[in-house]
Coordinates of N, CA and C in Angstrom, one line a residue:
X1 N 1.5 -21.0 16.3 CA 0.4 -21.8 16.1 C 0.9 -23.3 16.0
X2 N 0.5 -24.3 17.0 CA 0.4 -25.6 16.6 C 0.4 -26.5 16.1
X3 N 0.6 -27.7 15.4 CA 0.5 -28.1 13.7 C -1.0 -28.2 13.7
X4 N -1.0 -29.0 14.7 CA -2.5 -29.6 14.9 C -3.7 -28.3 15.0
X5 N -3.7 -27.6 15.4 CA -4.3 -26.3 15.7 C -4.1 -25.8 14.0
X6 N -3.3 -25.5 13.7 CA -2.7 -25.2 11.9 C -3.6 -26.0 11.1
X7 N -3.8 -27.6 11.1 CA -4.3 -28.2 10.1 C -5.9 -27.9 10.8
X8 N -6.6 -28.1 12.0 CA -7.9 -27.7 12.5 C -8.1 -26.7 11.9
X9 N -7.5 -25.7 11.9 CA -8.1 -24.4 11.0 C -8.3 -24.1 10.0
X10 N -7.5 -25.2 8.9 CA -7.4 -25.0 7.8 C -8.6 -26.0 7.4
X11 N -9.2 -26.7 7.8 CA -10.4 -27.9 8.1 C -11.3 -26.9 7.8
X12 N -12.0 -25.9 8.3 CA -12.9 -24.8 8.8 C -13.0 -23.8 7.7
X13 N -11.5 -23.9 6.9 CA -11.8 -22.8 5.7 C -13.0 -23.1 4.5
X14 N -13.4 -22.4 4.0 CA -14.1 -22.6 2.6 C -13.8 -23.1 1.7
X15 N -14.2 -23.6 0.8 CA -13.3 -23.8 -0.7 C -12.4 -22.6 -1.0
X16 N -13.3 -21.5 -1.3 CA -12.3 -20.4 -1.6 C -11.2 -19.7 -0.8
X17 N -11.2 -19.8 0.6 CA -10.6 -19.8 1.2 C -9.1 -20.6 1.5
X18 N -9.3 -21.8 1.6 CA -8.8 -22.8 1.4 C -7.4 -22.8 0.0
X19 N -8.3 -22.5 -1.1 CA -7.5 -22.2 -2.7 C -6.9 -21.1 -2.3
X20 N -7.1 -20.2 -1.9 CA -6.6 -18.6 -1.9 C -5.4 -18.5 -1.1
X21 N -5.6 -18.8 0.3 CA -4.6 -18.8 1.1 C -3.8 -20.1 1.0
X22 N -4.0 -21.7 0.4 CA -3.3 -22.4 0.4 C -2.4 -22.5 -1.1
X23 N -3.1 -22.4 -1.9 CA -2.9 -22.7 -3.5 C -2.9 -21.5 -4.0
X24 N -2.5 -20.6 -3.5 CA -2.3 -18.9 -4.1 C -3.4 -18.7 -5.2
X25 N -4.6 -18.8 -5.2 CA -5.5 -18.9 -5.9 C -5.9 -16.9 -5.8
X26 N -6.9 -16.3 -6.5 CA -7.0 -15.2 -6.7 C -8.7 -15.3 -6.4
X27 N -9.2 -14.8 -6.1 CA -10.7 -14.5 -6.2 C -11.3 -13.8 -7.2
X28 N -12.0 -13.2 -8.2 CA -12.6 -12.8 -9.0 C -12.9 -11.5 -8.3
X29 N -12.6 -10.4 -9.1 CA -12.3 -8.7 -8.4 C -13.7 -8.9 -8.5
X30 N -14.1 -7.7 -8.0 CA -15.4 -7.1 -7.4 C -16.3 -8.4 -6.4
X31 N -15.8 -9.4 -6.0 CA -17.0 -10.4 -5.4 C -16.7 -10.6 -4.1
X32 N -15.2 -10.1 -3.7 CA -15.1 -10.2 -2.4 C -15.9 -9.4 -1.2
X33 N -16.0 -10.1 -0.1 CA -17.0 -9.5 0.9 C -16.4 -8.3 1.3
X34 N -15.0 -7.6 1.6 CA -14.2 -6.5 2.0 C -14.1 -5.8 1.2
X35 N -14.3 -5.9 -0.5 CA -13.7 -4.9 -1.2 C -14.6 -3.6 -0.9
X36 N -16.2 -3.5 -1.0 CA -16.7 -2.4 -0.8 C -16.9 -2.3 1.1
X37 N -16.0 -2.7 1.9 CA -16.6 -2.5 2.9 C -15.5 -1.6 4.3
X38 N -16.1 -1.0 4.7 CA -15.3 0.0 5.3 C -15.9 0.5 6.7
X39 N -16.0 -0.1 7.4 CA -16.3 -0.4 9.0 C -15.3 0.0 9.6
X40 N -14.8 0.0 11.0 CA -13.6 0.5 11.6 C -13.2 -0.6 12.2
X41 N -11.6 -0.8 12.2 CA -11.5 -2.9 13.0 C -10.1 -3.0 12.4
X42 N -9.9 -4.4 12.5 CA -8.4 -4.4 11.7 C -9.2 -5.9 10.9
X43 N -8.4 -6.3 10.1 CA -8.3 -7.5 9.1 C -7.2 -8.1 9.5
X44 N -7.4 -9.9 9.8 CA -6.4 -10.3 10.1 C -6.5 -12.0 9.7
X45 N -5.5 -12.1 9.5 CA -5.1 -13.7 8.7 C -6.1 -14.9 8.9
X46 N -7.4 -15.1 7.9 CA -8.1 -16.1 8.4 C -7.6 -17.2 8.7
X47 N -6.5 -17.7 8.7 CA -5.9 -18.8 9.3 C -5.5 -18.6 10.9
X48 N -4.4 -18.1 11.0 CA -3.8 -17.7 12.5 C -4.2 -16.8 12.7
X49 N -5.0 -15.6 12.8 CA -5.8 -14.9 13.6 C -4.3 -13.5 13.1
X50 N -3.6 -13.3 12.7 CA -2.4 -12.6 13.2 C -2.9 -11.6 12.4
X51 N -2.7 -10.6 13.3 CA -3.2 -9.0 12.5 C -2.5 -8.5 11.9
X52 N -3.2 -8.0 10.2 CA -2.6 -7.7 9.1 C -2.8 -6.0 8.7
X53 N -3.9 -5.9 8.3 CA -4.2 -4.6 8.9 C -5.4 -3.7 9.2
X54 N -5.1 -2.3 9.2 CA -6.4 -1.6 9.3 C -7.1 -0.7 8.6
X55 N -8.3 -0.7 9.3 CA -9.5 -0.2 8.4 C -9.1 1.3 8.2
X56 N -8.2 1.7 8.8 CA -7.6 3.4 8.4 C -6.4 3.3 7.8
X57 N -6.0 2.3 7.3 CA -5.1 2.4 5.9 C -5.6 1.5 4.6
X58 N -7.1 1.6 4.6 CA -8.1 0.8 3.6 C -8.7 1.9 2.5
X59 N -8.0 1.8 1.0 CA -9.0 2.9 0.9 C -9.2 1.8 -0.7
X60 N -10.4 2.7 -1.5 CA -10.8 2.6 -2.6 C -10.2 2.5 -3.8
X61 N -9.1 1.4 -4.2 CA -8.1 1.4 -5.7 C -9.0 1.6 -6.7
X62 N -10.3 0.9 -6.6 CA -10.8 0.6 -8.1 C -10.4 -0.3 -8.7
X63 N -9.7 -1.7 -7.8 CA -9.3 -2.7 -9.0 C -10.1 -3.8 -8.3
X64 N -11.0 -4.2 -7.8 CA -11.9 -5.0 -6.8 C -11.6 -6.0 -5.9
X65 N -10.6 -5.4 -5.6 CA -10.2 -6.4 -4.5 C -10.0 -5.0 -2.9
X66 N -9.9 -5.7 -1.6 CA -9.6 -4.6 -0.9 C -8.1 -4.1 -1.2
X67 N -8.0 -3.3 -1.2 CA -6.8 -2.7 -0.8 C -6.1 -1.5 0.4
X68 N -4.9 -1.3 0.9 CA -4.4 -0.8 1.9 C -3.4 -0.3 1.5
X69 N -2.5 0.6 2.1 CA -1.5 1.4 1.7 C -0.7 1.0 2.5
X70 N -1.0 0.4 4.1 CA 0.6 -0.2 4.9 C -0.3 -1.5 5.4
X71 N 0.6 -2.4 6.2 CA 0.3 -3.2 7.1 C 0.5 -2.3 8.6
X72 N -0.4 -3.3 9.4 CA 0.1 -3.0 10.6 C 1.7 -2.8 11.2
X73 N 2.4 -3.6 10.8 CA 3.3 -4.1 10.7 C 3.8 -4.4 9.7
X74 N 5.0 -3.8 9.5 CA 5.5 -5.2 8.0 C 6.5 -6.5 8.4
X75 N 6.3 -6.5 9.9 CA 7.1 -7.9 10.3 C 5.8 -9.0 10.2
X76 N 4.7 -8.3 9.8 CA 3.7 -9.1 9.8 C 3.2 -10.2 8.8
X77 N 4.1 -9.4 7.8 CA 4.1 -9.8 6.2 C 5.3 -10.1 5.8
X78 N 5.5 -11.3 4.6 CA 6.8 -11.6 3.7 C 6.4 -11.3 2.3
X79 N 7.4 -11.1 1.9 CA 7.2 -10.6 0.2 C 8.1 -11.6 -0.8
X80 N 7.6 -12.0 -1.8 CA 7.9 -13.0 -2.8 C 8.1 -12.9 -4.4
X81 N 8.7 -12.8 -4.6 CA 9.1 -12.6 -6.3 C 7.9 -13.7 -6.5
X82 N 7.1 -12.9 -7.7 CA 5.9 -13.6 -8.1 C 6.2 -13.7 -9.7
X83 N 6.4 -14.9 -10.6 CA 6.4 -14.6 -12.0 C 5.3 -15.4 -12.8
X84 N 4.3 -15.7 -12.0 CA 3.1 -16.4 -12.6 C 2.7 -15.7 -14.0
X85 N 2.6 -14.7 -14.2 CA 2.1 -14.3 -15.3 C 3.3 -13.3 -15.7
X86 N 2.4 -12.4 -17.1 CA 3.7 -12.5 -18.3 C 4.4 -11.3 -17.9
X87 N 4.0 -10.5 -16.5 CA 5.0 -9.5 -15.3 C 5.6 -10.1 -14.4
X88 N 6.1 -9.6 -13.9 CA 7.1 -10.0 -11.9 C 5.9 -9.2 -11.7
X89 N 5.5 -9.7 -10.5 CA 4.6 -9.3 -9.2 C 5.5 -9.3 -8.1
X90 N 4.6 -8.7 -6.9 CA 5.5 -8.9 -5.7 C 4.4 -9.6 -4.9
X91 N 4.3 -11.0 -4.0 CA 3.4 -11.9 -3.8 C 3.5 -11.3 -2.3
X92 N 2.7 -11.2 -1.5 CA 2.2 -10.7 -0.1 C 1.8 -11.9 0.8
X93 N 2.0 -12.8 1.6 CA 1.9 -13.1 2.5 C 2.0 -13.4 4.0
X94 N 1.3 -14.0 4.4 CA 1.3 -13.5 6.0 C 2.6 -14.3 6.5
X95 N 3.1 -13.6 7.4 CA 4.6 -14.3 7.8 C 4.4 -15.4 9.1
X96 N 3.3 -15.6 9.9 CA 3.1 -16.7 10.7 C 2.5 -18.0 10.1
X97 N 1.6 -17.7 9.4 CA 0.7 -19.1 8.7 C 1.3 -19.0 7.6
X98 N 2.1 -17.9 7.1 CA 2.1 -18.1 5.3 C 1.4 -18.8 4.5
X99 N 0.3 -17.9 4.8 CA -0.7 -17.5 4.0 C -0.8 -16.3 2.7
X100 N -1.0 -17.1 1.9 CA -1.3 -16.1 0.1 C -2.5 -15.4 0.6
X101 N -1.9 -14.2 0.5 CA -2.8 -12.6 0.6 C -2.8 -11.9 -1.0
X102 N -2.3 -11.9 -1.1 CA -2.4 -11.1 -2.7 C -1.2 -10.9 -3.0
X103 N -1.2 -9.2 -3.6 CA 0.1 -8.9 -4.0 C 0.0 -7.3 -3.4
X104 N 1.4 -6.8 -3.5 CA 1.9 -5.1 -3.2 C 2.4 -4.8 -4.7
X105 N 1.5 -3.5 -5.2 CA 2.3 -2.5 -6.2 C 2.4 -1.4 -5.9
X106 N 3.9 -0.7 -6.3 CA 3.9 0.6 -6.4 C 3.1 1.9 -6.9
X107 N 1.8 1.2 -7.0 CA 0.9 2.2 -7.7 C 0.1 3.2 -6.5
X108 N -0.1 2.8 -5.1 CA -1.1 3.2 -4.0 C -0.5 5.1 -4.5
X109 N -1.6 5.4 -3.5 CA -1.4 7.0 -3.6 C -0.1 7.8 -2.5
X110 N 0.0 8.2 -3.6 CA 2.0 9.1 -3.4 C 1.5 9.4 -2.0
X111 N 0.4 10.1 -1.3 CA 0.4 10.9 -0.1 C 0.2 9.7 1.0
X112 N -0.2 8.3 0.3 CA -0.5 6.9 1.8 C 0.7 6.6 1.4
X113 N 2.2 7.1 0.8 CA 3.2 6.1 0.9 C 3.7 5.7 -0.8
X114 N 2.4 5.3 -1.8 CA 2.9 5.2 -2.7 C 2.8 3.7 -2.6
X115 N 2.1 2.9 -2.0 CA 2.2 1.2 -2.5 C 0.3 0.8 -1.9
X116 N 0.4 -0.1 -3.2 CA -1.2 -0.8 -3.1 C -1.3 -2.2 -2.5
X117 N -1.8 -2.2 -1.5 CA -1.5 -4.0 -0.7 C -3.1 -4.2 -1.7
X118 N -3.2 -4.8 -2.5 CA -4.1 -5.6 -2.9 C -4.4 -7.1 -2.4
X119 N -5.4 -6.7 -1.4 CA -5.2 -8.3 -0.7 C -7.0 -9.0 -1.3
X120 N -6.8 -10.2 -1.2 CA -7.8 -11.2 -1.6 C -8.8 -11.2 -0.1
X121 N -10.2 -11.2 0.1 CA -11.1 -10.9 1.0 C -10.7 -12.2 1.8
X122 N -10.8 -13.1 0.6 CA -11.1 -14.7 1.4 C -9.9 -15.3 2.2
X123 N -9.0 -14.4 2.6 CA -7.5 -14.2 3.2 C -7.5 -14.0 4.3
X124 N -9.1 -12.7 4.7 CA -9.2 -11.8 5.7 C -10.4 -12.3 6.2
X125 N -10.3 -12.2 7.6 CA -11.3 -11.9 8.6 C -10.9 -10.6 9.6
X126 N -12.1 -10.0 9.4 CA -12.5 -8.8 9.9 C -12.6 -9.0 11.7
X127 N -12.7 -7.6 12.4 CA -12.5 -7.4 13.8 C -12.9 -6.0 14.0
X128 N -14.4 -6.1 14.1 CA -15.0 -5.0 14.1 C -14.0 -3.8 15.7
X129 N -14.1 -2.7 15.7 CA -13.4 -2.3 16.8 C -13.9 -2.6 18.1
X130 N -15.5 -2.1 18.0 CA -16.1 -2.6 19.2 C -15.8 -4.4 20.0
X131 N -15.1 -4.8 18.9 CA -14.8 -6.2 19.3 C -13.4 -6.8 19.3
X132 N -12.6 -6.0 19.3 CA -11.1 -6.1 18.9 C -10.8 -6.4 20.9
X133 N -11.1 -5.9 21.5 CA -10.5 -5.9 22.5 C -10.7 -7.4 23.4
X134 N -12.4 -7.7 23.2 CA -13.0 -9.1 23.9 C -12.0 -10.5 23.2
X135 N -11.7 -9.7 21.5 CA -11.1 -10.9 20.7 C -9.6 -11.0 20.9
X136 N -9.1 -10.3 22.0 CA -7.6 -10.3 22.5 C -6.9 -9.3 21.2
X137 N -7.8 -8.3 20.6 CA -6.7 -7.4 19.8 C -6.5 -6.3 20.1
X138 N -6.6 -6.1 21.8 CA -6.6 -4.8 22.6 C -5.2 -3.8 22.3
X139 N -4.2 -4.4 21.9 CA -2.8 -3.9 22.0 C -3.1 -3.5 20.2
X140 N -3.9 -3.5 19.4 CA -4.3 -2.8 18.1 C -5.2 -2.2 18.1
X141 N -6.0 -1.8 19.1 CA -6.9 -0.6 19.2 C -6.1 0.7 18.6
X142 N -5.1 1.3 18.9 CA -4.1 2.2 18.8 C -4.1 2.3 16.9
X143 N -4.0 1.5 16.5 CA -4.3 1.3 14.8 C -5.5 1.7 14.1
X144 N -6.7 1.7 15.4 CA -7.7 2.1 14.6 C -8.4 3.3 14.8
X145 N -8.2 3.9 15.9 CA -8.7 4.8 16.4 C -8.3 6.3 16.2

């Protein structure tokens, strides 16, 4: 992505959007638009478009935010020693825009792998399947189907 194209897009974000992915800000659990939502598609970096993941490794943690058990990829993602608060976290973001997604814990369910991608909504934009292919995410069809 472009610088110029980089700052254009980042123009376009929300307030919350904007905090979340630039200022590692957190959203307030339960309010995000993805946490109850489970359509078939992939989720991918509202900044650079770069696909993070899919709606068949999305399941229900109960801590209100979405969560996922892999990425599409994990060259997709970089991981960060996080000591913001009175734990180490491990901080999740996207490896093109480096963009603040949330965090990864060892807690997800033993049979998806064993790790919780707890990602922030206002991070993600969605790509319904029926529309993955018109929006150039034809070579991630295979992810969701």
């Amino acid at each position: 992505m472009a610088k110029k194209e980089f700052e254009d897009k980042l123009n376009e974000l929300t307030e919350l959007q904007y905090k979340v992915t630039q200022e590692n800000a957190t959203e307030r659990p339960f309010t995000g638009e993805y946490d109850d939502f489970y359509e078939k598609g992939i989720y991918v970096d509202i900044v650079s478009g770069e696909p993070l993941f899919s709606s068949t490794d999305k399941y229900d943690a109960g801590c209100g935010w979405p969560s996922f058990s892999r990425p599409i990829q994990e060259a997709m993602l970089t991981e960060h020693v996080d000591n913001t608060l009175a734990r180490t976290r491990t901080e999740v973001r996207s490896s093109n825009a480096d963009s603040h997604l949330g965090h990864v814990f060892e807690d997800g369910p033993q049979e998806l792998g064993g790790l919780r991608y707890c990602i922030n909504s206002a991070a993600l934009r969605f790509v319904p399947l029926a529309e993955m292919e018109a929006q150039g995410y034809a070579d991630y069809i295979q992810y969701v189907e």
